[in-house]
Coordinates of C-alpha atoms and ligand atoms in Angstrom, one line a residue:
Chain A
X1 CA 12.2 -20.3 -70.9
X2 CA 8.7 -20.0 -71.6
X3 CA 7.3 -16.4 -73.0
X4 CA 4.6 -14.9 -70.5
X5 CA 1.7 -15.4 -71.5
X6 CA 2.2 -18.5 -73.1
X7 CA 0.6 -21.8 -72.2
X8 CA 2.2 -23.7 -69.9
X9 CA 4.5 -27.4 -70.2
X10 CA 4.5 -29.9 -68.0
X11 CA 8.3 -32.4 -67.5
X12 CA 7.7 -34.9 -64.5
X13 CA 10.6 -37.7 -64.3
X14 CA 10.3 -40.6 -61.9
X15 CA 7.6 -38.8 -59.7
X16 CA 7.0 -40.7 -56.4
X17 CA 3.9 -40.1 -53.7
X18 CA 3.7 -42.3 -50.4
X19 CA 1.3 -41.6 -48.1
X20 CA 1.1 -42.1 -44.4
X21 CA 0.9 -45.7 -43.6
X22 CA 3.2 -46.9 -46.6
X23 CA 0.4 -45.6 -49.4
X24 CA 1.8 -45.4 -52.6
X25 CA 0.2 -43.2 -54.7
X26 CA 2.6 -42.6 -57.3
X27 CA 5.7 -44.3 -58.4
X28 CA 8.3 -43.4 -61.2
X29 CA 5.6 -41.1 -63.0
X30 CA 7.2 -39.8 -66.1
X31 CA 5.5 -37.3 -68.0
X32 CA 5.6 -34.6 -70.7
X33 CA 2.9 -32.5 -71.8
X34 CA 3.4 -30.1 -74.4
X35 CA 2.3 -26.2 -74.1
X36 CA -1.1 -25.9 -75.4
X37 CA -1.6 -29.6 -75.6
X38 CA -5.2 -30.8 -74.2
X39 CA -4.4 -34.2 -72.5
X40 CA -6.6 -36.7 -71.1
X41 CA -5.7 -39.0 -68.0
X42 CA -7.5 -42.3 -67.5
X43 CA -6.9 -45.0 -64.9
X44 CA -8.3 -47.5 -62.7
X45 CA -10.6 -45.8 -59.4
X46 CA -8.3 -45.2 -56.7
X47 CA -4.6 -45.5 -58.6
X48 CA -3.5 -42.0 -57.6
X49 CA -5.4 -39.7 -60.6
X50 CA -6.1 -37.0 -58.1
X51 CA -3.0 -37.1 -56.7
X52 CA -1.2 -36.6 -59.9
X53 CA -3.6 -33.6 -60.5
X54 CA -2.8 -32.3 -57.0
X55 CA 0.8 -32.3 -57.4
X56 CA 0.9 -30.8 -60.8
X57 CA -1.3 -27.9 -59.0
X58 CA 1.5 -27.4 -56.4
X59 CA -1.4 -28.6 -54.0
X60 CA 0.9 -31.4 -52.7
X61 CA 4.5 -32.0 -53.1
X62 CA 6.3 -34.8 -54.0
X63 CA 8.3 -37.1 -52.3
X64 CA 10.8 -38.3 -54.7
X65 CA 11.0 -37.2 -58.7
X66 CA 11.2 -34.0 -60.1
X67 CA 8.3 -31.8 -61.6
X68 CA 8.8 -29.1 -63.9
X69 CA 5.9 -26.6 -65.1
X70 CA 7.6 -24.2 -67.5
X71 CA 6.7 -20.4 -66.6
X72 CA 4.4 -21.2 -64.3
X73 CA 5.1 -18.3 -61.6
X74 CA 2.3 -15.7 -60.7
X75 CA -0.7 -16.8 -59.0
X76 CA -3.6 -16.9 -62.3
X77 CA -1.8 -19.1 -64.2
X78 CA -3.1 -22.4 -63.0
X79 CA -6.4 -22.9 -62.3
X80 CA -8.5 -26.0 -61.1
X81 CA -11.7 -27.5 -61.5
X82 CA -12.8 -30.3 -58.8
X83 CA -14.8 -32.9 -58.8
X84 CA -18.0 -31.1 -57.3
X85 CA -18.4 -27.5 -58.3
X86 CA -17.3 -25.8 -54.7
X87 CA -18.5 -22.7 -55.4
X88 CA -19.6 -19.8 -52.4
X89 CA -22.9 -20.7 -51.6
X90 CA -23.0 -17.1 -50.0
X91 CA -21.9 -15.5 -53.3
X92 CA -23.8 -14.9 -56.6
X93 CA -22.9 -16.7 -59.7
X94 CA -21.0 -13.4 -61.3
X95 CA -19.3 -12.4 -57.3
X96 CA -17.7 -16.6 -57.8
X97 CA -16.4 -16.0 -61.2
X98 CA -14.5 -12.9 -60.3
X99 CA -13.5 -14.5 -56.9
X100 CA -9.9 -15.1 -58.0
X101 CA -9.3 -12.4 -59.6
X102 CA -10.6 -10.6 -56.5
X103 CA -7.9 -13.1 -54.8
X104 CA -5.3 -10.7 -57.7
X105 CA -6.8 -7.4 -56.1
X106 CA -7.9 -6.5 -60.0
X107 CA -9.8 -3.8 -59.9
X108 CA -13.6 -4.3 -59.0
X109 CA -15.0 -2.7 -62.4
X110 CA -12.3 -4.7 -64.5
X111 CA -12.9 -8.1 -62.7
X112 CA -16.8 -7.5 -62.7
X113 CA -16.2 -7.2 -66.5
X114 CA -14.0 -10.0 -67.3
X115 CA -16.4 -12.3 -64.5
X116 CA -19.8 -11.3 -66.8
X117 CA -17.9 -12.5 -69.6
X118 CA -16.4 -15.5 -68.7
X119 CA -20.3 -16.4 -67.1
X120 CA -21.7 -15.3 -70.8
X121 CA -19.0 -18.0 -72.4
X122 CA -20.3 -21.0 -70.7
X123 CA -23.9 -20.1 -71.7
X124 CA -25.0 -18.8 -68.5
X125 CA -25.7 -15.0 -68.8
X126 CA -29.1 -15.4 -67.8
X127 CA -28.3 -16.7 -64.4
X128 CA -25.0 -14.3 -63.9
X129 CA -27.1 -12.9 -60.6
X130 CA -28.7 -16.1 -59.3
X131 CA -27.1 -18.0 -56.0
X132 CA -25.5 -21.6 -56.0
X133 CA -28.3 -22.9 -54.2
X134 CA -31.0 -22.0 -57.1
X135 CA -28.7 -24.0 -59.9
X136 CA -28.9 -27.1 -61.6
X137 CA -26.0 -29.6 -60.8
X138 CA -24.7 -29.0 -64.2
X139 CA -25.3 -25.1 -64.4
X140 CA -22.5 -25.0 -61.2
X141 CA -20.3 -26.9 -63.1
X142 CA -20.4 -24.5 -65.7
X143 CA -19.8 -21.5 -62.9
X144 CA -16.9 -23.4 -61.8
X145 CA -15.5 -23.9 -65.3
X146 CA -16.0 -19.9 -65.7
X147 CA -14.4 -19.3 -62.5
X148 CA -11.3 -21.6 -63.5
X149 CA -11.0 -19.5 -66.9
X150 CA -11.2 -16.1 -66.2
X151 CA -8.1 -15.8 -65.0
X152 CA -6.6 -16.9 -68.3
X153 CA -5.2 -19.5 -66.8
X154 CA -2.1 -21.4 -69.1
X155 CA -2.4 -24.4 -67.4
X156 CA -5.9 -25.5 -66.7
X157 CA -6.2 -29.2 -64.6
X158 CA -9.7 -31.0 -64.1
X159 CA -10.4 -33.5 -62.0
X160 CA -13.7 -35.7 -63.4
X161 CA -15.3 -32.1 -63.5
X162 CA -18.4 -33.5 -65.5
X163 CA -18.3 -37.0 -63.4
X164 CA -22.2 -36.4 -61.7
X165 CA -23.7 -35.4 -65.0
X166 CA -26.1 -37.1 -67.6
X167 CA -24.7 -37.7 -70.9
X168 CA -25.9 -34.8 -72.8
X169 CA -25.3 -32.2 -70.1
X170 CA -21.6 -33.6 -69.7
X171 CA -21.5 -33.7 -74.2
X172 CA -22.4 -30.2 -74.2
X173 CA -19.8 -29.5 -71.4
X174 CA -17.2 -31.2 -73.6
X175 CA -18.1 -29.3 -76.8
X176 CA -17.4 -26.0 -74.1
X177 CA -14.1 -26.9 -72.8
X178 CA -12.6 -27.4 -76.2
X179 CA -14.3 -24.1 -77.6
X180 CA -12.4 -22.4 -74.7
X181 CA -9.2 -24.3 -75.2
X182 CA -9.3 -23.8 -78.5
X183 CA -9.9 -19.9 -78.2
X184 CA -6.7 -19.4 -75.8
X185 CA -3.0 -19.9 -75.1
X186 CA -3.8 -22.8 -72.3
X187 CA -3.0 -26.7 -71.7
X188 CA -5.2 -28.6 -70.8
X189 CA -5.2 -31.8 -68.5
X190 CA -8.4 -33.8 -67.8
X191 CA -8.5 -36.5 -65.9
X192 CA -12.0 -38.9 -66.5
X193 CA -12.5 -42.2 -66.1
X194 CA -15.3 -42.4 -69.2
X195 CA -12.9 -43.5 -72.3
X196 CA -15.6 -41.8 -74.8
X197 CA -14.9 -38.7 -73.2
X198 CA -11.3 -38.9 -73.0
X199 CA -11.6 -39.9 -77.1
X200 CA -13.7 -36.9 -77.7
X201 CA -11.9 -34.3 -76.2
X202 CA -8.3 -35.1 -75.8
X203 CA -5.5 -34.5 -78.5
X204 CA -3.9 -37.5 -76.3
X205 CA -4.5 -39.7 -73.8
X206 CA -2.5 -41.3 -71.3
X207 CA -3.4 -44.1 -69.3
X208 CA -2.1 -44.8 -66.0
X209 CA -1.7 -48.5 -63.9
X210 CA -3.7 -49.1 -60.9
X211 CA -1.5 -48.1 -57.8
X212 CA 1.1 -46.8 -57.4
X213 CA 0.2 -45.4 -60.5
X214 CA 2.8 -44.9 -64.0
X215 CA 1.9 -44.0 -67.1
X216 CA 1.8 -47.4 -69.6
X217 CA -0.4 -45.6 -72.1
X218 CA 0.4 -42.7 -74.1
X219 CA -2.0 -42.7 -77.1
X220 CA -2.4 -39.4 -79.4
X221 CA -5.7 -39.9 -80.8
X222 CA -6.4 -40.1 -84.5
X223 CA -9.4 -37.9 -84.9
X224 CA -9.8 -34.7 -86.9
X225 CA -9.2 -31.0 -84.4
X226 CA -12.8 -30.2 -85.2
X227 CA -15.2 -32.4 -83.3
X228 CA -18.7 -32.7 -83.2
X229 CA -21.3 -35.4 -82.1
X230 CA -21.4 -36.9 -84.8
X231 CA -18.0 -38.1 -84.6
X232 CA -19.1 -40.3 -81.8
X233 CA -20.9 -42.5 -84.3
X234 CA -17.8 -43.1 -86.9
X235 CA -15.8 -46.3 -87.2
X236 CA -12.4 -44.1 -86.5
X237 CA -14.2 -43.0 -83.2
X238 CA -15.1 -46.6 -82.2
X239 CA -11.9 -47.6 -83.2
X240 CA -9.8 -45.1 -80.9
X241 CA -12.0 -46.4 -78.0
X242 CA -10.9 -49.2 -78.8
X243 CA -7.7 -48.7 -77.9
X244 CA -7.9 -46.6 -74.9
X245 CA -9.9 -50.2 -73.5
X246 CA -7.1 -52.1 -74.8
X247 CA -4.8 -49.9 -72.7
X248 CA -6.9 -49.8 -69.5
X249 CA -7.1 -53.2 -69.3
X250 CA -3.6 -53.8 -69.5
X251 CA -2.9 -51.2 -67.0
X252 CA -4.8 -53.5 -64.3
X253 CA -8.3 -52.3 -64.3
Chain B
X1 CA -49.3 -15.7 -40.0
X2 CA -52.6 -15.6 -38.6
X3 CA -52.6 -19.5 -38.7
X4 CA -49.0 -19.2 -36.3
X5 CA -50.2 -16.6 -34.2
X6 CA -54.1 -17.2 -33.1
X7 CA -53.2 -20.7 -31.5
X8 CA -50.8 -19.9 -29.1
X9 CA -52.9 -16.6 -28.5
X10 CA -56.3 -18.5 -28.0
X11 CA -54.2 -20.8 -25.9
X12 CA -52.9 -18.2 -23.5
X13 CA -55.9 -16.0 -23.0
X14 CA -57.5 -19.2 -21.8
X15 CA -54.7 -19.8 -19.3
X16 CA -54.9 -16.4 -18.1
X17 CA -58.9 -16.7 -17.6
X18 CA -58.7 -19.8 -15.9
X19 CA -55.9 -18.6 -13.8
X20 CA -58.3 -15.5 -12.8
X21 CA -61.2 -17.2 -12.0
X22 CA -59.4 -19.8 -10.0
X23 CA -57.6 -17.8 -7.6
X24 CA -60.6 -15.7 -7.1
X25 CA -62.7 -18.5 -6.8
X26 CA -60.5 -20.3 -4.2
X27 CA -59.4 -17.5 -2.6
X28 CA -55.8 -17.8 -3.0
X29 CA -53.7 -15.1 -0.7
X30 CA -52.1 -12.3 -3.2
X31 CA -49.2 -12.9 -1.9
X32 CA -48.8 -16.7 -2.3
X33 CA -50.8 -16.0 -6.3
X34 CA -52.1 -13.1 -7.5
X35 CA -54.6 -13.1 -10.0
X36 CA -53.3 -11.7 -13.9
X37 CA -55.3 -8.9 -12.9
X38 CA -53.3 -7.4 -10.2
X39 CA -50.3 -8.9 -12.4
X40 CA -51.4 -6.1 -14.9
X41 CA -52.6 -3.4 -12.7
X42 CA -48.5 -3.6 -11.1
X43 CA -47.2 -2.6 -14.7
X44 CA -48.9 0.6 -14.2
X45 CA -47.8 1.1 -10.6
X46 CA -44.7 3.4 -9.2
X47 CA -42.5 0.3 -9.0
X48 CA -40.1 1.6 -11.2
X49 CA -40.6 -1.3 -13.6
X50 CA -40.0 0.8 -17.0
X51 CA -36.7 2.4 -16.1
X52 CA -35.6 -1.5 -14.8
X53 CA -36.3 -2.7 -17.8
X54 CA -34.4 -0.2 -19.7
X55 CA -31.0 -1.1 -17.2
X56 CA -31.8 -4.2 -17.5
X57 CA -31.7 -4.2 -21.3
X58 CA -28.9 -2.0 -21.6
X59 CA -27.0 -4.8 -20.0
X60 CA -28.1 -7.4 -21.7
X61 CA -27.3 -5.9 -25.0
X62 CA -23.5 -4.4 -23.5
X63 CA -23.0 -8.0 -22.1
X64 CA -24.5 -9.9 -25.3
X65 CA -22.2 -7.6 -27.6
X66 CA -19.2 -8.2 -25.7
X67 CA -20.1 -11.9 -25.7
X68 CA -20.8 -12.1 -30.1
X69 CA -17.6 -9.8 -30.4
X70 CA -15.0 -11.9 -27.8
X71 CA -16.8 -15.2 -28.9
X72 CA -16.2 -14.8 -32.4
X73 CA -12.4 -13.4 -31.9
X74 CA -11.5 -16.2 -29.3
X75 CA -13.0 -18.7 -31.8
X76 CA -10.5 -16.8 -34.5
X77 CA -7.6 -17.6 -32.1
X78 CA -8.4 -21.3 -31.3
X79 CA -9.2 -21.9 -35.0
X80 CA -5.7 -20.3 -35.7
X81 CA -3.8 -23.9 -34.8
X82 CA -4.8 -27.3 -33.4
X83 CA -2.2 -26.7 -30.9
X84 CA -3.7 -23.4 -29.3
X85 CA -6.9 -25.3 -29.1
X86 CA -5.9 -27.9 -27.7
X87 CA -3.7 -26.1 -25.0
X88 CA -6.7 -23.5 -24.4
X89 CA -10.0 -25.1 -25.1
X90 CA -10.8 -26.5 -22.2
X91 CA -10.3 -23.6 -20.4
X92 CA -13.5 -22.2 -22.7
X93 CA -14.9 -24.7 -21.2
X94 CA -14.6 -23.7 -17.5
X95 CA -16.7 -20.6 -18.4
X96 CA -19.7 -22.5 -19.1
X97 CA -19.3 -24.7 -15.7
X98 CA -18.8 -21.6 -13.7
X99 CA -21.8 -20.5 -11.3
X100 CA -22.2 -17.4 -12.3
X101 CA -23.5 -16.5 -8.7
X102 CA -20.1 -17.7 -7.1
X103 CA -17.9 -15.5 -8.7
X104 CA -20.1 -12.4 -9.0
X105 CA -18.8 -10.4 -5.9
X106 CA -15.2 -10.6 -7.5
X107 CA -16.9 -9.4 -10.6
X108 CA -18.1 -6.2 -7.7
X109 CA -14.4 -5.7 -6.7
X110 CA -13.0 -5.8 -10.4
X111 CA -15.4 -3.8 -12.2
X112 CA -17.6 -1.8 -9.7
X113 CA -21.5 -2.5 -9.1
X114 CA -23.7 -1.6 -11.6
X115 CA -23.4 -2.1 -15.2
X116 CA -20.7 -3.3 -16.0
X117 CA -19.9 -6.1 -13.1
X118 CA -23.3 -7.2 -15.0
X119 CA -22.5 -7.0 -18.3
X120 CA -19.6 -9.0 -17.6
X121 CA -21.6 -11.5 -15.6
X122 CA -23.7 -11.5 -18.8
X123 CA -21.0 -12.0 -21.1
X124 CA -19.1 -15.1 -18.8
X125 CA -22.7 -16.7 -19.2
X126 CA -23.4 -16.0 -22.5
X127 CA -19.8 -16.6 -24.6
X128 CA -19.2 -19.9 -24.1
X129 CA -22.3 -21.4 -27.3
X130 CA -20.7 -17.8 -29.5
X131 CA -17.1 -19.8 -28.4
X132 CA -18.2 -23.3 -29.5
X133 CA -20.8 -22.7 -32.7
X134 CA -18.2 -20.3 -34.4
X135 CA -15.1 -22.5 -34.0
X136 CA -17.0 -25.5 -35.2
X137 CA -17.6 -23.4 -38.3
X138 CA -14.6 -22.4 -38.8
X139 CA -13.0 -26.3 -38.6
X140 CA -16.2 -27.5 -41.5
X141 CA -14.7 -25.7 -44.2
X142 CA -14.9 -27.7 -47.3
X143 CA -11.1 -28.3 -47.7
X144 CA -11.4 -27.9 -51.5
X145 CA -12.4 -24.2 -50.7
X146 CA -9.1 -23.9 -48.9
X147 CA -7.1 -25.4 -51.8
X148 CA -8.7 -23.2 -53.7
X149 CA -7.8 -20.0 -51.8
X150 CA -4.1 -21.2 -51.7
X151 CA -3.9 -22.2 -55.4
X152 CA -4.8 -18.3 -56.5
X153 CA -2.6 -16.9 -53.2
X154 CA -4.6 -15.5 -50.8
X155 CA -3.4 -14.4 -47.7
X156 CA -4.5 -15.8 -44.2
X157 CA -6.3 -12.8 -43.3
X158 CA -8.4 -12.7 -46.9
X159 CA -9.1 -16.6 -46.2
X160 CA -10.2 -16.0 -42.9
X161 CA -12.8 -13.1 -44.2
X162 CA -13.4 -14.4 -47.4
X163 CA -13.8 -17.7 -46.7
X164 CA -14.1 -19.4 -43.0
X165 CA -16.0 -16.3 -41.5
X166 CA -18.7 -16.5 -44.2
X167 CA -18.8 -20.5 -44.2
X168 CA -19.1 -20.4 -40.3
X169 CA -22.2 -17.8 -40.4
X170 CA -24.6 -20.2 -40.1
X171 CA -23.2 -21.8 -37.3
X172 CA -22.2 -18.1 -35.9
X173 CA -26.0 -17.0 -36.2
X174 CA -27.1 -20.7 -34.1
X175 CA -24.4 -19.7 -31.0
X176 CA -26.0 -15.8 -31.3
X177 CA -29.4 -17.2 -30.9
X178 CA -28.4 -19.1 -27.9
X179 CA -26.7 -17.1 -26.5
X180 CA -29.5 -14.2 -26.8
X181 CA -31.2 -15.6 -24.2
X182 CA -28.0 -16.8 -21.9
X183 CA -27.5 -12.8 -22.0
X184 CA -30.6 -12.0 -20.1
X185 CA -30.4 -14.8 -17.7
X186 CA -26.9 -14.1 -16.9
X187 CA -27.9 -9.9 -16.6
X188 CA -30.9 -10.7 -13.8
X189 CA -28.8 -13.5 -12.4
X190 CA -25.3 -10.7 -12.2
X191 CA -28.1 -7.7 -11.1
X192 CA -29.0 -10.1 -8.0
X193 CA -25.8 -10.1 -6.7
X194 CA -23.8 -7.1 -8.7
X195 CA -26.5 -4.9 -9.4
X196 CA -27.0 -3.0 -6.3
X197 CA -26.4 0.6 -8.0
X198 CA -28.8 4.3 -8.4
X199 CA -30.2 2.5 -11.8
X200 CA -32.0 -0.7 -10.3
X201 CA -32.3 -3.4 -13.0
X202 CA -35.2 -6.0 -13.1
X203 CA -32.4 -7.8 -11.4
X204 CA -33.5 -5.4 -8.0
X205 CA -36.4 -5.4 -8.7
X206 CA -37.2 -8.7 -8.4
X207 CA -35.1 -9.1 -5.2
X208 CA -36.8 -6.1 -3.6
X209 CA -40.8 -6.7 -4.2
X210 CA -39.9 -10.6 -3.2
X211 CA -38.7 -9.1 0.1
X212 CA -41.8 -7.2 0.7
X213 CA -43.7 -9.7 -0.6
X214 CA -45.2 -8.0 -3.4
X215 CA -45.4 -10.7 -5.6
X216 CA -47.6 -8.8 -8.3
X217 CA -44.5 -7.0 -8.9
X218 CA -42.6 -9.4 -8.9
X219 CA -44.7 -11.8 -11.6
X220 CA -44.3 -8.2 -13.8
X221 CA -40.8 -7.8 -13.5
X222 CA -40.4 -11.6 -14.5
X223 CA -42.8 -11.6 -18.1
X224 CA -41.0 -8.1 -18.4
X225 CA -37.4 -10.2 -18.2
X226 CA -38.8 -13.3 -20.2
X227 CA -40.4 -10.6 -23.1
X228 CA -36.6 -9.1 -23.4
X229 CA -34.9 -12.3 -23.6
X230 CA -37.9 -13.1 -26.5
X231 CA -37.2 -9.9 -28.4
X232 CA -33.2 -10.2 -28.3
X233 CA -34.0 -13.6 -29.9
X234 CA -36.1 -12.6 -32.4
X235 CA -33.9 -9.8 -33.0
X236 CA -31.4 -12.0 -33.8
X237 CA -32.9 -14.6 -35.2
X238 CA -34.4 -12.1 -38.1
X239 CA -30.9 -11.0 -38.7
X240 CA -29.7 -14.1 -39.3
X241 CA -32.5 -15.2 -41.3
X242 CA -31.7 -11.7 -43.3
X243 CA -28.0 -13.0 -43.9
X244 CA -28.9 -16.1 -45.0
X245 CA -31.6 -15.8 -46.7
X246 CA -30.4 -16.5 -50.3
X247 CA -28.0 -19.4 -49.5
X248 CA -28.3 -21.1 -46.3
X249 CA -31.0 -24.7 -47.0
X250 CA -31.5 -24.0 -42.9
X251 CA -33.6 -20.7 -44.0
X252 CA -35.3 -22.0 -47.3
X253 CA -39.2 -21.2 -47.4
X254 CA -38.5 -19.8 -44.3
X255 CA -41.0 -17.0 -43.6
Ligands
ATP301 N1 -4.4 -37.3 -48.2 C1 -4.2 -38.6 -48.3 N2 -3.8 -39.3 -47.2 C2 -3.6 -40.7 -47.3 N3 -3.9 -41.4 -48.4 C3 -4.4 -40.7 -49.5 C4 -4.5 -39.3 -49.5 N4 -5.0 -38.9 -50.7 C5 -5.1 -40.0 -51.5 N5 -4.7 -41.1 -50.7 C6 -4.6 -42.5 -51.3 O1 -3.9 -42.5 -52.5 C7 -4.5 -43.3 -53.4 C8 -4.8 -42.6 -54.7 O2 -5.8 -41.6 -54.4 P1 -6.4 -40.7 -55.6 O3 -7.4 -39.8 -54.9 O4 -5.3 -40.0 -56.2 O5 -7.1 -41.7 -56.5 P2 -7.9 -41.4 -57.9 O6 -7.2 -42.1 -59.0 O7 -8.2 -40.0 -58.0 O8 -9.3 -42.2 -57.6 P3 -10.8 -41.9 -58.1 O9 -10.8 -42.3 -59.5 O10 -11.6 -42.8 -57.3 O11 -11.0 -40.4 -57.9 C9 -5.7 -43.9 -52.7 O12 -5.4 -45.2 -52.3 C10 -6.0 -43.0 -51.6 O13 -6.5 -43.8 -50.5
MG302 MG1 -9.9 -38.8 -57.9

């Protein structure tokens, strides 16, 4: 029984997803993840990442299997951040961040506060009263990462958040999601399909087949806690990719 | 705004010369054409043509509020499940394929002449676009929003005004504006055949000077219905543009 308050574990054994018209998604998905872990999930396009993600949301259920998420109750706990930002295009950056807290009736003084500071954390106090629509594709990322964290969520799932996003935009993203996991009680899973990122910011990485999707891979990468870009230039660093490729290409890529 | 305005106002003062000098100079009857002049000089006459206007607008706005309020709560109800829709949609339908004309004199029995037999001819004209527009915004939802709502809890009433009301406001606004004008026609239109009361509407108006062939009056009491429908648009159209303003690409560099 997990304390409240503390991050969140995942235990999925023999997980199973079938889609209408005999789509397989997932089949005999076993997986743990440790509270406060930060895991990275990589797989082939298409082999049922989402739908993992989804599940382990409560989204979706699953057909066959059984998923566990350890004190995982209230509504807060878990948050999400999609592939695309979705924010409110009708709401201000600081009235999105304090959207799901407003979804928690907190108080409007108390969630205006803890919004402002979740939108100062990913770097974006300048812009706390600008609209969706005047933002840079990478700045409404950033609101959706805010809006994800200010709940304090334990369990905190991403779906290819920093997918449509150059290289240093998406590096300096990275460096913000493991300041922030680092800073709180939370797991992390992140789910990429760039093995550099996965390397960079996981403590492991699992790799799943191409569908219906297992896990083959479970890698927990060799790399010092504190990471900075110049680790991406190091032998160890080339030589974790390394195997993460080694591992997707046996999954069926 | 000069550059929007003097064109269309350089283009209808010539109309309304040539118009003048034409009829004068062919000596068209008054009653078959008459001139802009006498058009104008009927404004100022005892026709009654200020206090039909004001009936006249009074419906309008009675039958285009009852039109944005029922629109947007019927479009609630068929948005509610695809099986209420589907069993009552088409019916929605019917009300745009009524003739308005037809079923007025029930409209007498039901509700009484006057007002509000044509406010409710104004609203069965006008609903149907309010119907439509709303409930196709309310179906476009970004289904991630929705999965977002039910991840932190929300209730169905908080994700209807929280989420689909505000994401359906731009198509909301698009049935208002449409249906600004539908309220007008569908007032003169119910004041022809329901509108026979103390407080004659432009409706009566229109009927009466075409019976005595005063067609000054009548040509007035027609650009008096036509500016109404034009400034319950623009009305509308500025809220709109008000509300979304900040967000909406439809009203980016608008003016
Ligand atoms: N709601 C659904 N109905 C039917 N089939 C679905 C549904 N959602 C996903 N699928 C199918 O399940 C499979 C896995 O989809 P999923 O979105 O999980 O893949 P993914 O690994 O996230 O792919 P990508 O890397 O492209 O995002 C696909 O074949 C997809 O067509
Ligand atoms: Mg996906």
């Amino acid at each position: 029984m997990a304390t409240p308050g503390a991050a969140i574990g995942i235990r999925a054994r023999g997980v199973r997803r079938v889609f209408p018209g005999a789509v397989t998604a997932l089949d005999g998905v076993d997986l743990d993840v440790a509270p406060g872990e930060l895991v990275a999930v990589l797989g082939p396009s298409g082999c049922g990442k989402s739908t993992l993600l989804r599940l382990l949301a409560g989204l979706d259920r699953p057909d066959g299997g059984t998923l566990e998420l350890e004190g995982a109750a209230e509504p807060g706990a878990l948050a999400c951040v999609f592939q695309d930002a979705h924010l409110l295009p009708w709401r201000s950056v600081v009235a999105n961040v304090a959207l799901p807290l407003e979804l928690a009736r907190v108080a409007r003084p108390e969630r205006l506060r803890r919004a402002r500071a979740a939108v100062e954390e990913v770097g974006l106090a300048d812009a706390a009263l600008r609209y969706p629509a005047e933002l840079s594709g990478g700045m409404r990322m950033r609101v959706s990462l805010a809006r994800a964290v200010v709940t304090r969520p334990r369990l905190l799932l991403l779906d290819e958040p920093f997918a449509a996003l150059d290289e240093i935009t998406r590096q300096r993203l990275d460096d913000q999601l493991r300041a922030l996991h680092a800073d709180r009680a939370m797991t992390v899973v992140f789910v990429t399909h760039s093995i550099a990122e996965a390397a960079y910011l996981a403590d492991r990485a699992l790799v799943l087949s191409s569908r219906p999707a297992r896990v083959v891979v479970e890698h927990t990468l060799d790399l010092p806690r504190e990471r900075t870009s110049r680790l991406r230039a190091e032998a160890r660093f080339a030589r974790e990719l390394g195997v993460l490729m080694q591992g997707l290409e046996r999954s069926g890529a | 705004m000069t550059k929007k305005i003097l064109p269309p106002l350089v283009a209808l003062v010539v109309l309304l010369a040539l118009w003048e000098v034409l009829v004068r100079a062919l000596a068209v009857p008054a009653f078959l054409l008459p001139p802009p002049s006498a058009i104008a000089a009927a404004f100022g006459s005892d026709a009654g043509l200020g206090r039909a206007l004001l009936t006249t607008a009074g419906a309008a706005l009675v039958g285009f509020g009852l039109a944005a309020t029922l629109g947007v709560l019927a479009a609630i109800a068929l948005a509610s499940s695809r099986w209420v829709e589907r069993a009552l949609y088409p019916y929605t339908v019917f009300l745009q394929t009524v003739p308005i004309v037809a079923i007025a004199p029930l409209l007498v029995i039901w509700f009484g002449p006057g007002l509000r037999a044509v406010a409710v001819a104004a609203l069965i004209v006008a609903v149907f676009p309010v119907i439509a527009n709303t409930l196709a915004g309310l179906r476009s939802v970004d289904p991630a929003l929705r999965d977002l709502f039910r991840l932190y809890g929300a209730s169905r009433f908080r994700t209807l005004y929280k989420l689909e009301l505000p994401a359906a406001l731009p198509q909301l606004v698009t049935g208002l504006r449409v249906a600004s004008g539908l309220a007008v026609i569908g007032t003169i239109v119910g004041e022809f055949v329901a509108g026979f009361s103390d407080d004659a509407g432009l409706g009566i108006v229109i009927l009466s000077a075409y019976r005595q062939l005063k067609t000054d009056v009548l040509f007035a009491a027609v650009v008096l219905a036509a500016l109404l429908g034009l400034a319950l648009f623009a009305a509308v159209d500025l809220a709109g543009h008000r509300l979304l303003r900040r967000w909406h690409p439809s009203e980016k560099g608008a003016p």
